[in-house]
Short mmCIF file of C-alpha atoms in Angstrom, two decimals:
data_model
loop_
_atom_site.label_atom_id
_atom_site.label_comp_id
_atom_site.label_asym_id
_atom_site.label_seq_id
_atom_site.Cartn_x
_atom_site.Cartn_y
_atom_site.Cartn_z
CA UNK A 1 0.04 0.00 -0.05
CA UNK A 2 1.42 3.36 -1.10
CA UNK A 3 0.50 6.46 0.86
CA UNK A 4 2.70 9.05 -0.87
CA UNK A 5 0.52 9.54 -3.90
CA UNK A 6 -1.02 12.93 -4.38
CA UNK A 7 -4.03 11.78 -6.53
CA UNK A 8 -6.11 10.12 -3.96
CA UNK A 9 -9.83 9.24 -4.08
CA UNK A 10 -10.87 12.95 -3.64
CA UNK A 11 -8.28 15.15 -5.38
CA UNK A 12 -8.06 18.69 -4.21
CA UNK A 13 -10.06 20.98 -6.49
CA UNK A 14 -8.76 24.36 -7.58
CA UNK A 15 -10.00 27.45 -5.74
CA UNK A 16 -12.81 29.09 -7.72
CA UNK A 17 -13.42 32.74 -7.33
CA UNK A 18 -16.54 33.83 -5.43
CA UNK A 19 -19.38 34.93 -7.46
CA UNK A 20 -21.71 37.40 -5.69
CA UNK A 21 -25.29 36.90 -6.25
CA UNK A 22 -27.33 39.70 -7.54
CA UNK A 23 -29.84 41.19 -5.05
CA UNK A 24 -33.43 40.13 -5.59
CA UNK A 25 -35.99 42.67 -5.51
CA UNK A 26 -38.01 42.63 -2.22
CA UNK A 27 -41.66 42.48 -2.83
CA UNK A 28 -43.98 43.87 -0.11
CA UNK A 29 -46.86 41.45 -0.46
CA UNK A 30 -49.45 41.41 2.24
CA UNK A 31 -50.47 38.05 3.67
CA UNK A 32 -54.02 37.06 2.96
CA UNK A 33 -56.25 34.52 4.52
CA UNK A 34 -59.30 33.06 2.93
CA UNK A 35 -62.08 31.47 5.06
CA UNK A 36 -64.64 29.31 3.33
CA UNK A 37 -68.32 29.79 3.97
CA UNK A 38 -68.49 26.42 5.48
CA UNK A 39 -65.86 27.37 8.09
CA UNK A 40 -67.83 30.53 8.88
CA UNK A 41 -70.94 28.44 9.45
CA UNK A 42 -69.11 26.07 11.71
CA UNK A 43 -67.57 28.98 13.57
CA UNK A 44 -70.97 30.45 14.22
CA UNK A 45 -72.35 27.08 15.26
CA UNK A 46 -69.34 26.67 17.71
CA UNK A 47 -69.92 30.13 19.09
CA UNK A 48 -73.67 29.32 19.62
CA UNK A 49 -72.85 26.00 21.26
CA UNK A 50 -70.53 27.59 23.75
CA UNK A 51 -73.15 30.18 24.57
CA UNK A 52 -75.62 27.39 25.27
CA UNK A 53 -73.13 25.48 27.34
CA UNK A 54 -72.34 28.54 29.42
CA UNK A 55 -75.98 29.47 29.94
CA UNK A 56 -77.48 28.67 33.37
CA UNK A 57 -79.65 25.54 33.51
CA UNK A 58 -82.39 27.46 35.43
CA UNK A 59 -83.76 30.63 34.20
CA UNK A 60 -84.09 32.68 37.26
CA UNK A 61 -86.37 35.25 35.59
CA UNK A 62 -88.96 32.66 34.60
CA UNK A 63 -88.80 31.05 38.09
CA UNK A 64 -89.46 34.37 39.77
CA UNK A 65 -92.30 35.14 37.26
CA UNK A 66 -93.99 31.75 37.97
CA UNK A 67 -93.52 32.20 41.82
CA UNK A 68 -95.30 35.51 41.67
CA UNK A 69 -98.19 34.06 39.75
CA UNK A 70 -98.59 31.31 42.29
CA UNK A 71 -98.84 33.81 45.12
CA UNK A 72 -101.94 35.12 43.50
CA UNK A 73 -104.88 32.97 44.71
CA UNK A 74 -106.96 33.61 41.63
CA UNK A 75 -104.19 32.42 39.29
CA UNK A 76 -104.78 28.69 39.94
CA UNK A 77 -108.18 27.72 38.49
CA UNK A 78 -109.60 24.67 36.73
CA UNK A 79 -108.50 25.82 33.17
CA UNK A 80 -104.95 26.11 34.28
CA UNK A 81 -105.05 22.83 35.99
CA UNK A 82 -106.48 21.11 32.78
CA UNK A 83 -103.82 22.88 30.69
CA UNK A 84 -100.95 21.64 33.01
CA UNK A 85 -102.40 18.12 33.00
CA UNK A 86 -102.63 18.02 29.21
CA UNK A 87 -99.11 19.11 28.90
CA UNK A 88 -97.86 16.44 31.32
CA UNK A 89 -99.80 13.78 29.48
CA UNK A 90 -98.42 15.04 26.05
CA UNK A 91 -94.84 14.85 27.41
CA UNK A 92 -95.27 11.25 28.32
CA UNK A 93 -97.09 10.50 25.16
CA UNK A 94 -100.42 9.58 26.63
#
């Protein structure tokens, strides 16, 4: 095996002069985002869903209104009782 040879596997390449690259023109383009109508609908649905999830389960204003009506003795009559009974039966499918 000879080690003294100058032409090895990767011979030394001659030095090449540096070539400067030309400056490219900088374009000031604004970024743009396009949102599809389907994405807008889904976003609106998500906002509505979050509003429903964050809403209280009990509507205090309605509860107060009903309590006030029950305090009036003339409020509860046969017509009201029949209406409530009919709604209960409808809810149970009877």
